[in-house]
Amino acid sequence: METARPSAVTSGADPADGAAEPAMLDPAAATELLRGYGIVALPERVVQTAAEAGVAAAELGFPVALKAMAPGLVHKSDVGAVRLGLTHGAEVEAVAAEMAGRIPDLSGFLVQSMAPAGLELFVGARRDPTFGPLVLAGLGGIWIEALGDVVARLAPVDRAEALAMLAELRGSRILDGYRGAPPVDREALADVVVAVGRLMQERPDLVEVDLNPTLAGPAGAVVVDASLLVGPTPAPQPRPASSTEAIRRLLNPASIVVVGASPTRAKQGGRLFHYLLKHGFSGPLYAVNPHATEVMGRPCYPSVSDLPEAPDLACIMVPGEAVPGVLEECGAKGIRSAVIYTAGFAEVGDEGRARQDELLAIVRRHDMRLCGPNTSGVVNAAASTCAAFGMAFEVERMPAGEIAFLTQSGALGSSLLSRSWEQGIGFSHWVCAGNEADLTVSDYLMALVEEPAARVVAVFMESLRDPDGFADGCRRARALGKPVVVYKTGASEAGRRAVLSHTASLAGDDAAYDAFFRAHGVVRVHDLQGLVDAAQTLAWQPAPRGPRIGVVSASGGACSVVADECARHGLTLPPLSVEAERRIRAIIPPFGVSRNPVDVTMQITVDPGMVGAIVEVMLAEEAIDALLVLMTTNADPPALEVARGVARAAAGATKPVIVTRVGADFLAPQSVPFYRASRLPLFPMPDRAVRALRAMVDYGTRVAAPGGE
Amino acid sequence: METARPSAVTSGADPADGAAEPAMLDPAAATELLRGYGIVALPERVVQTAAEAGVAAAELGFPVALKAMAPGLVHKSDVGAVRLGLTHGAEVEAVAAEMAGRIPDLSGFLVQSMAPAGLELFVGARRDPTFGPLVLAGLGGIWIEALGDVVARLAPVDRAEALAMLAELRGSRILDGYRGAPPVDREALADVVVAVGRLMQERPDLVEVDLNPTLAGPAGAVVVDASLLVGPTPAPQPRPASSTEAIRRLLNPASIVVVGASPTRAKQGGRLFHYLLKHGFSGPLYAVNPHATEVMGRPCYPSVSDLPEAPDLACIMVPGEAVPGVLEECGAKGIRSAVIYTAGFAEVGDEGRARQDELLAIVRRHDMRLCGPNTSGVVNAAASTCAAFGMAFEVERMPAGEIAFLTQSGALGSSLLSRSWEQGIGFSHWVCAGNEADLTVSDYLMALVEEPAARVVAVFMESLRDPDGFADGCRRARALGKPVVVYKTGASEAGRRAVLSHTASLAGDDAAYDAFFRAHGVVRVHDLQGLVDAAQTLAWQPAPRGPRIGVVSASGGACSVVADECARHGLTLPPLSVEAERRIRAIIPPFGVSRNPVDVTMQITVDPGMVGAIVEVMLAEEAIDALLVLMTTNADPPALEVARGVARAAAGATKPVIVTRVGADFLAPQSVPFYRASRLPLFPMPDRAVRALRAMVDYGTRVAAPGGE
């Protein structure tokens, strides 16, 4: 695969000249720069003529490699601009002359000592426009794109992290000496990775580093071909101001005005008002509408300026053209927080963006904070405040919960909310970020982690504009022991987008997000349902310290399914101690299985107390980090007895216990609510349970662990 | 990774001598055998002494490779038994002498011409104990185990199939000439793969073939190192007799006796009798129980011999020790089909297996067919016959459906049944295979595909004993246009099992099942819920002809989610024609998206008819093979109007249409049943929908297509 390159100039581009187009650093300068960071490149000479090439080769010692240089010539071996293993001066001269006669715009030759034997790797970096320098390591050298075995991290990377990157490669064990080759020097390779990270941090003009191949031998690693791309130093992004207090008030308003409130639920302003009333907002609630004197039993005022006080929050649901005037009036009245539901701003193009900028100017002038425009609103279920509209809020009662749900898509976010409610999962907050004219997901994250009712923040993310702010929120969440779980879309779009840069093709947008999440202790999930599943599990159960899962089931088939799912997600089913197996054998029937996964058999219907007793034994095992109870068609009343036993054993445990019941809910009308009341996450399918466990393990080992990242 | 080998003997083992232990074929014989199949190995000589090695090298021409030979020496380069690039006779002699002094049990030397430049591949085969010869191709040559990039097929493999295998390799594009190397000769490589398949078929004593590396160049492919393992010729497996008519009667009994029927539902024999009555069995139903004269209003007889007739089916639910006597009595009475629910046979060990063999002898003596023992039974919902027990059958009414569900796990199978009913999915049949003493899943498959009410067969599989019978069932299913969908567990167990053979470590049990499923047009799914989802979708919608998906949604966020899921599952979202986009633009609001995925925006609440109109436009597109409608919080009554429009557009279409509604069901109490009544599969999450589409595409392109496999 040939990848396009920005117009490349091999003559030494001055990184300080502020040229708009990125350019290749010339090879000698690149080698020199790398040497300053302790990165060893092969000895080489840059020369102009064929005759000089012969002389340079003799100086370096034979055999040598000869490479033609020309503007834009990157994948040299693709076009016959590389010859390896030349053994005497005349041969070098002849080959150089032949290249000179064939390759257009030839600017000279690179004469290089031949590479020693070694394993071909790729080490590189690119500067991501959102997240900054991303350091990459991969296996396969010149095969790298075809193998796609690349691991990325945000710079800086320390040695332990660099070694972890090498360990994460799919083909990592090749590094340990495959089929007779000696193990390669992982430390030396890690040093190259660390140095590239440092280089990217200290040289903000570097756009891309491509050390490929980097040959790793039993002692040391040497770079055979280095491409360094320099560009204009990016201007530092201004950090928007944040004000947690203003956002706190937006999430916890003591009083609210709905501008554009309507007496009829056929209108959106009517529905919004209705939802506020229906879901129990208990503070002063005002309506503003010049055509009404009363809305659903509450006083209605012709304008914001007529209000008897400045409420904490203005909910603005008026036609687009009226929005700036209303917002201005709110500011003048002294209202400091507003939600603008009205659509038709930045999301519809340049003209809309200009109108949105106008709103932002008003907000700044009055020192207000704004949610939206084009948002579905803000819900604080813990405070019975539903300042949101959408069919989801037709729900009879919003179940309380401990998950704060932050979404960049109103439609999808509210549909997931209603689907989760239907599954018995509650939320403490729900925030739709809308167009993020003022407040961004990063601001909301910071505010939500401070809310006492929120134990976990779940984020449906499309893109992140303020990664530093988000990182701050993550740090605060970590300090408070509150997990942040993210489902991020757009992986495939980034993939489909035309990729300008070679290195970016190896680690695109999605890899950058992944590295960012990893660096900041965000638990990433990969499906929509998994966002809620992981959040609920993290809210209810302690974090496991490792990936070792104990399973109790009443079906051999179920044990087999869960073993496959665990293997697929990198979780293990460790053997139990002899003592634990002995204790379990004393509990289960003789045809049961006392090894992990434990099968208590259908005897469970006769003796449902077995399950809790086994959970207790397994929780005490050093080798077990988390427990999965997996029931099949278990029905009440014995199912309830199973549930009681599990809940008893799990109460106060420092390891998580989660439950799967494949059988229909109608068979266990008492057990299902009992599990929920006992804060035991309940899943209908083993794959959902195992994915939730995977998220738990990611959190437990990377974030919550004392020695975590 | 070093892998253990069966005790290997390099002296030519005679494949006909029936030795119990597999042994390596000696190199000369291996080369000769391969040559007969058109597989080119490097020119080489086998010699005994260092001096002979020098002479042989001179005959072959320099440079040469020298390899030491010794019993059990397989990964020669791991132990310094290989030296490459030797350039003159004295050097060969010296190196050989050094090896002779170091390597124990040295039996001689292999002197080989040096390999030409080329891409390193692996071609191999192994004889699977269940499925027979499995042909393998992989990338990486000596890196193969670390990269794990291997594709397997059952032999025979034709050239097109061999080329498809190469195309399926993860790093396949390396074959097209990576970074300046010329494209390799795929045809020549495919010929090697085809020849290995033929070889395995024609030489049943070959246990394993390992051509590694096989070097592929621009013209031709040459084997550098060949290991052939021979063992005793496996005895042909006797095919158990099948009788479709007897199984048909088991599935469609006109009359039934329950032996061990009880008047109380507290006993299993009572529950079974109750389920037969409750779910409407309308034929003569007899009870046998020496302690009762009547069971739930039906006459009860002291023994089977006292029955007034020989019913079509005997359901035997008596204690283990009584089973043989009852079965014998049934046979004597002239009953030809029986289900034995009683457990405690082969599943509990050798003693139980002996008792099971006793049952089989009775069955054979009386020319009966037996389901079980240790089964949950047989259900024919289409015929209102529930000869099964388990809490699932407490359901008020078994919804009819078109999926025949065949399971090797009673507990898991019945739990999935009840969970599916709860989701509104019905089944035509449900068969639990139990211990398969007589009838196997293969027999049931053959019988179920013939049942008119079954449009799809879904199988929960743990292991397959009669692959030929299953293949026959698949062929019949294909002829009748009925898809067979399988969820197979045990992938991880096979992986964890100690792997004796090197080649088996590359393609274990699970790869063999995969190859078998592929060869016989089975659609494989990878999660439990996916089994039902895929079956339902295949039952209700036509098969797509390709992987090109059209999406209509009302949310940009949802479009992004589905794009990611499609990319993850190898489905594409092709661009629409200019004309289609024009027509869609005329339907949607100006801020909507007329490209695929189409976003009609929240305007859908005002104009719900848009969706059906767009489905119609997209179904007419040549570039679209299947359509996914993805709704978020869409609520009735507009949601019902959306549903009506989609159903109208989908009616009679030759392309499948499936629907996802993320929002809660309580928001669309009319739409949800309407979709089901319209045979439009409805999913709560986009990932479930996309996995079902993937299964549809596998079926449509591999099985249903006119030119399908």
PDB file of N, CA, C and O in Angstrom, chain B residues 94-137:
ATOM      1  N   ALA B  94      33.760 -28.713   7.797  1.00  0.00           N
ATOM      2  CA  ALA B  94      34.130 -28.275   9.144  1.00  0.00           C
ATOM      3  C   ALA B  94      32.884 -28.089  10.016  1.00  0.00           C
ATOM      4  O   ALA B  94      32.835 -28.529  11.169  1.00  0.00           O
ATOM      5  N   VAL B  95      31.870 -27.451   9.443  1.00  0.00           N
ATOM      6  CA  VAL B  95      30.645 -27.208  10.209  1.00  0.00           C
ATOM      7  C   VAL B  95      29.974 -28.539  10.548  1.00  0.00           C
ATOM      8  O   VAL B  95      29.495 -28.750  11.671  1.00  0.00           O
ATOM      9  N   ALA B  96      29.957 -29.449   9.585  1.00  0.00           N
ATOM     10  CA  ALA B  96      29.332 -30.758   9.815  1.00  0.00           C
ATOM     11  C   ALA B  96      30.047 -31.501  10.935  1.00  0.00           C
ATOM     12  O   ALA B  96      29.404 -32.110  11.806  1.00  0.00           O
ATOM     13  N   ALA B  97      31.370 -31.420  10.930  1.00  0.00           N
ATOM     14  CA  ALA B  97      32.141 -32.111  11.970  1.00  0.00           C
ATOM     15  C   ALA B  97      31.828 -31.516  13.343  1.00  0.00           C
ATOM     16  O   ALA B  97      31.666 -32.242  14.333  1.00  0.00           O
ATOM     17  N   GLU B  98      31.696 -30.192  13.369  1.00  0.00           N
ATOM     18  CA  GLU B  98      31.380 -29.524  14.636  1.00  0.00           C
ATOM     19  C   GLU B  98      30.003 -29.981  15.146  1.00  0.00           C
ATOM     20  O   GLU B  98      29.829 -30.288  16.330  1.00  0.00           O
ATOM     21  N   MET B  99      29.021 -30.045  14.260  1.00  0.00           N
ATOM     22  CA  MET B  99      27.667 -30.485  14.651  1.00  0.00           C
ATOM     23  C   MET B  99      27.711 -31.926  15.165  1.00  0.00           C
ATOM     24  O   MET B  99      27.072 -32.266  16.161  1.00  0.00           O
ATOM     25  N   ALA B 100      28.482 -32.756  14.473  1.00  0.00           N
ATOM     26  CA  ALA B 100      28.558 -34.174  14.835  1.00  0.00           C
ATOM     27  C   ALA B 100      29.093 -34.334  16.262  1.00  0.00           C
ATOM     28  O   ALA B 100      28.692 -35.233  16.995  1.00  0.00           O
ATOM     29  N   GLY B 101      29.977 -33.420  16.656  1.00  0.00           N
ATOM     30  CA  GLY B 101      30.547 -33.514  17.993  1.00  0.00           C
ATOM     31  C   GLY B 101      29.620 -32.983  19.073  1.00  0.00           C
ATOM     32  O   GLY B 101      29.899 -33.108  20.262  1.00  0.00           O
ATOM     33  N   ARG B 102      28.552 -32.346  18.680  1.00  0.00           N
ATOM     34  CA  ARG B 102      27.715 -31.638  19.636  1.00  0.00           C
ATOM     35  C   ARG B 102      26.300 -32.232  19.752  1.00  0.00           C
ATOM     36  O   ARG B 102      25.697 -32.232  20.833  1.00  0.00           O
ATOM     37  N   ILE B 103      25.763 -32.688  18.623  1.00  0.00           N
ATOM     38  CA  ILE B 103      24.346 -33.081  18.602  1.00  0.00           C
ATOM     39  C   ILE B 103      24.211 -34.581  18.896  1.00  0.00           C
ATOM     40  O   ILE B 103      24.790 -35.404  18.194  1.00  0.00           O
ATOM     41  N   PRO B 104      23.473 -34.940  19.923  1.00  0.00           N
ATOM     42  CA  PRO B 104      23.362 -36.349  20.298  1.00  0.00           C
ATOM     43  C   PRO B 104      22.563 -37.143  19.264  1.00  0.00           C
ATOM     44  O   PRO B 104      21.678 -36.580  18.594  1.00  0.00           O
ATOM     45  N   ASP B 105      22.878 -38.426  19.137  1.00  0.00           N
ATOM     46  CA  ASP B 105      22.150 -39.351  18.261  1.00  0.00           C
ATOM     47  C   ASP B 105      22.109 -38.882  16.810  1.00  0.00           C
ATOM     48  O   ASP B 105      21.124 -39.126  16.102  1.00  0.00           O
ATOM     49  N   LEU B 106      23.129 -38.173  16.385  1.00  0.00           N
ATOM     50  CA  LEU B 106      23.147 -37.673  15.002  1.00  0.00           C
ATOM     51  C   LEU B 106      23.069 -38.841  14.026  1.00  0.00           C
ATOM     52  O   LEU B 106      23.805 -39.813  14.145  1.00  0.00           O
ATOM     53  N   SER B 107      22.119 -38.738  13.067  1.00  0.00           N
ATOM     54  CA  SER B 107      21.981 -39.860  12.128  1.00  0.00           C
ATOM     55  C   SER B 107      22.490 -39.504  10.735  1.00  0.00           C
ATOM     56  O   SER B 107      22.517 -40.348   9.853  1.00  0.00           O
ATOM     57  N   GLY B 108      22.833 -38.236  10.513  1.00  0.00           N
ATOM     58  CA  GLY B 108      23.337 -37.841   9.199  1.00  0.00           C
ATOM     59  C   GLY B 108      23.115 -36.363   8.966  1.00  0.00           C
ATOM     60  O   GLY B 108      22.815 -35.606   9.906  1.00  0.00           O
ATOM     61  N   PHE B 109      23.308 -35.954   7.695  1.00  0.00           N
ATOM     62  CA  PHE B 109      23.164 -34.529   7.352  1.00  0.00           C
ATOM     63  C   PHE B 109      22.282 -34.372   6.121  1.00  0.00           C
ATOM     64  O   PHE B 109      22.271 -35.228   5.240  1.00  0.00           O
ATOM     65  N   LEU B 110      21.603 -33.251   6.097  1.00  0.00           N
ATOM     66  CA  LEU B 110      20.878 -32.855   4.901  1.00  0.00           C
ATOM     67  C   LEU B 110      21.625 -31.658   4.312  1.00  0.00           C
ATOM     68  O   LEU B 110      21.830 -30.653   5.006  1.00  0.00           O
ATOM     69  N   VAL B 111      22.072 -31.801   3.062  1.00  0.00           N
ATOM     70  CA  VAL B 111      22.733 -30.686   2.386  1.00  0.00           C
ATOM     71  C   VAL B 111      21.749 -30.165   1.340  1.00  0.00           C
ATOM     72  O   VAL B 111      21.230 -30.928   0.536  1.00  0.00           O
ATOM     73  N   GLN B 112      21.466 -28.870   1.396  1.00  0.00           N
ATOM     74  CA  GLN B 112      20.386 -28.314   0.589  1.00  0.00           C
ATOM     75  C   GLN B 112      20.870 -27.080  -0.158  1.00  0.00           C
ATOM     76  O   GLN B 112      21.636 -26.290   0.396  1.00  0.00           O
ATOM     77  N   SER B 113      20.405 -26.918  -1.384  1.00  0.00           N
ATOM     78  CA  SER B 113      20.677 -25.657  -2.078  1.00  0.00           C
ATOM     79  C   SER B 113      20.087 -24.521  -1.256  1.00  0.00           C
ATOM     80  O   SER B 113      19.068 -24.694  -0.590  1.00  0.00           O
ATOM     81  N   MET B 114      20.731 -23.343  -1.305  1.00  0.00           N
ATOM     82  CA  MET B 114      20.182 -22.214  -0.551  1.00  0.00           C
ATOM     83  C   MET B 114      18.872 -21.775  -1.188  1.00  0.00           C
ATOM     84  O   MET B 114      18.721 -21.775  -2.409  1.00  0.00           O
ATOM     85  N   ALA B 115      17.963 -21.369  -0.332  1.00  0.00           N
ATOM     86  CA  ALA B 115      16.649 -20.948  -0.802  1.00  0.00           C
ATOM     87  C   ALA B 115      16.763 -19.641  -1.566  1.00  0.00           C
ATOM     88  O   ALA B 115      17.572 -18.783  -1.224  1.00  0.00           O
ATOM     89  N   PRO B 116      15.969 -19.505  -2.621  1.00  0.00           N
ATOM     90  CA  PRO B 116      15.945 -18.227  -3.330  1.00  0.00           C
ATOM     91  C   PRO B 116      15.246 -17.170  -2.468  1.00  0.00           C
ATOM     92  O   PRO B 116      14.621 -17.503  -1.462  1.00  0.00           O
ATOM     93  N   ALA B 117      15.338 -15.903  -2.842  1.00  0.00           N
ATOM     94  CA  ALA B 117      14.605 -14.860  -2.135  1.00  0.00           C
ATOM     95  C   ALA B 117      13.118 -15.097  -2.331  1.00  0.00           C
ATOM     96  O   ALA B 117      12.697 -15.568  -3.397  1.00  0.00           O
ATOM     97  N   GLY B 118      12.335 -14.819  -1.345  1.00  0.00           N
ATOM     98  CA  GLY B 118      10.894 -15.028  -1.485  1.00  0.00           C
ATOM     99  C   GLY B 118      10.220 -14.746  -0.159  1.00  0.00           C
ATOM    100  O   GLY B 118      10.868 -14.550   0.866  1.00  0.00           O
ATOM    101  N   LEU B 119       8.903 -14.747  -0.200  1.00  0.00           N
ATOM    102  CA  LEU B 119       8.121 -14.478   0.995  1.00  0.00           C
ATOM    103  C   LEU B 119       7.915 -15.798   1.730  1.00  0.00           C
ATOM    104  O   LEU B 119       7.575 -16.809   1.126  1.00  0.00           O
ATOM    105  N   GLU B 120       8.101 -15.770   3.037  1.00  0.00           N
ATOM    106  CA  GLU B 120       7.979 -16.998   3.818  1.00  0.00           C
ATOM    107  C   GLU B 120       6.532 -17.292   4.169  1.00  0.00           C
ATOM    108  O   GLU B 120       5.870 -16.508   4.841  1.00  0.00           O
ATOM    109  N   LEU B 121       6.061 -18.440   3.710  1.00  0.00           N
ATOM    110  CA  LEU B 121       4.717 -18.871   4.083  1.00  0.00           C
ATOM    111  C   LEU B 121       4.770 -20.236   4.735  1.00  0.00           C
ATOM    112  O   LEU B 121       5.802 -20.908   4.728  1.00  0.00           O
ATOM    113  N   PHE B 122       3.629 -20.592   5.257  1.00  0.00           N
ATOM    114  CA  PHE B 122       3.463 -21.922   5.835  1.00  0.00           C
ATOM    115  C   PHE B 122       2.334 -22.604   5.076  1.00  0.00           C
ATOM    116  O   PHE B 122       1.281 -22.014   4.860  1.00  0.00           O
ATOM    117  N   VAL B 123       2.585 -23.836   4.624  1.00  0.00           N
ATOM    118  CA  VAL B 123       1.498 -24.657   4.088  1.00  0.00           C
ATOM    119  C   VAL B 123       1.556 -25.959   4.859  1.00  0.00           C
ATOM    120  O   VAL B 123       2.646 -26.494   5.104  1.00  0.00           O
ATOM    121  N   GLY B 124       0.408 -26.447   5.293  1.00  0.00           N
ATOM    122  CA  GLY B 124       0.423 -27.663   6.092  1.00  0.00           C
ATOM    123  C   GLY B 124      -0.923 -28.348   6.086  1.00  0.00           C
ATOM    124  O   GLY B 124      -1.869 -27.933   5.398  1.00  0.00           O
ATOM    125  N   ALA B 125      -0.987 -29.423   6.854  1.00  0.00           N
ATOM    126  CA  ALA B 125      -2.238 -30.167   6.986  1.00  0.00           C
ATOM    127  C   ALA B 125      -2.150 -31.005   8.249  1.00  0.00           C
ATOM    128  O   ALA B 125      -1.062 -31.313   8.735  1.00  0.00           O
ATOM    129  N   ARG B 126      -3.317 -31.324   8.788  1.00  0.00           N
ATOM    130  CA  ARG B 126      -3.352 -32.320   9.862  1.00  0.00           C
ATOM    131  C   ARG B 126      -4.635 -33.122   9.721  1.00  0.00           C
ATOM    132  O   ARG B 126      -5.620 -32.646   9.147  1.00  0.00           O
ATOM    133  N   ARG B 127      -4.573 -34.358  10.200  1.00  0.00           N
ATOM    134  CA  ARG B 127      -5.757 -35.206  10.133  1.00  0.00           C
ATOM    135  C   ARG B 127      -6.505 -35.044  11.442  1.00  0.00           C
ATOM    136  O   ARG B 127      -6.032 -35.451  12.500  1.00  0.00           O
ATOM    137  N   ASP B 128      -7.684 -34.419  11.375  1.00  0.00           N
ATOM    138  CA  ASP B 128      -8.469 -34.220  12.584  1.00  0.00           C
ATOM    139  C   ASP B 128      -9.224 -35.509  12.906  1.00  0.00           C
ATOM    140  O   ASP B 128      -9.805 -36.115  12.008  1.00  0.00           O
ATOM    141  N   PRO B 129      -9.221 -35.911  14.189  1.00  0.00           N
ATOM    142  CA  PRO B 129      -9.871 -37.181  14.525  1.00  0.00           C
ATOM    143  C   PRO B 129     -11.373 -37.172  14.223  1.00  0.00           C
ATOM    144  O   PRO B 129     -11.957 -38.212  13.952  1.00  0.00           O
ATOM    145  N   THR B 130     -11.997 -36.015  14.252  1.00  0.00           N
ATOM    146  CA  THR B 130     -13.434 -35.950  13.970  1.00  0.00           C
ATOM    147  C   THR B 130     -13.724 -35.675  12.500  1.00  0.00           C
ATOM    148  O   THR B 130     -14.587 -36.292  11.892  1.00  0.00           O
ATOM    149  N   PHE B 131     -12.993 -34.712  11.931  1.00  0.00           N
ATOM    150  CA  PHE B 131     -13.385 -34.206  10.621  1.00  0.00           C
ATOM    151  C   PHE B 131     -12.490 -34.660   9.489  1.00  0.00           C
ATOM    152  O   PHE B 131     -12.746 -34.359   8.325  1.00  0.00           O
ATOM    153  N   GLY B 132     -11.374 -35.342   9.796  1.00  0.00           N
ATOM    154  CA  GLY B 132     -10.477 -35.779   8.734  1.00  0.00           C
ATOM    155  C   GLY B 132      -9.505 -34.691   8.337  1.00  0.00           C
ATOM    156  O   GLY B 132      -9.235 -33.767   9.115  1.00  0.00           O
ATOM    157  N   PRO B 133      -8.964 -34.772   7.109  1.00  0.00           N
ATOM    158  CA  PRO B 133      -7.848 -33.889   6.763  1.00  0.00           C
ATOM    159  C   PRO B 133      -8.232 -32.416   6.685  1.00  0.00           C
ATOM    160  O   PRO B 133      -9.207 -32.041   6.044  1.00  0.00           O
ATOM    161  N   LEU B 134      -7.411 -31.612   7.339  1.00  0.00           N
ATOM    162  CA  LEU B 134      -7.593 -30.169   7.419  1.00  0.00           C
ATOM    163  C   LEU B 134      -6.362 -29.544   6.761  1.00  0.00           C
ATOM    164  O   LEU B 134      -5.234 -29.839   7.166  1.00  0.00           O
ATOM    165  N   VAL B 135      -6.568 -28.709   5.747  1.00  0.00           N
ATOM    166  CA  VAL B 135      -5.456 -28.085   5.031  1.00  0.00           C
ATOM    167  C   VAL B 135      -5.260 -26.675   5.563  1.00  0.00           C
ATOM    168  O   VAL B 135      -6.237 -25.955   5.784  1.00  0.00           O
ATOM    169  N   LEU B 136      -4.009 -26.281   5.750  1.00  0.00           N
ATOM    170  CA  LEU B 136      -3.720 -24.990   6.369  1.00  0.00           C
ATOM    171  C   LEU B 136      -2.792 -24.153   5.498  1.00  0.00           C
ATOM    172  O   LEU B 136      -1.877 -24.693   4.863  1.00  0.00           O
ATOM    173  N   ALA B 137      -3.014 -22.850   5.495  1.00  0.00           N
ATOM    174  CA  ALA B 137      -2.070 -21.935   4.859  1.00  0.00           C
ATOM    175  C   ALA B 137      -1.876 -20.761   5.797  1.00  0.00           C
ATOM    176  O   ALA B 137      -2.830 -20.313   6.439  1.00  0.00           O
TER     177      ALA B 137
END
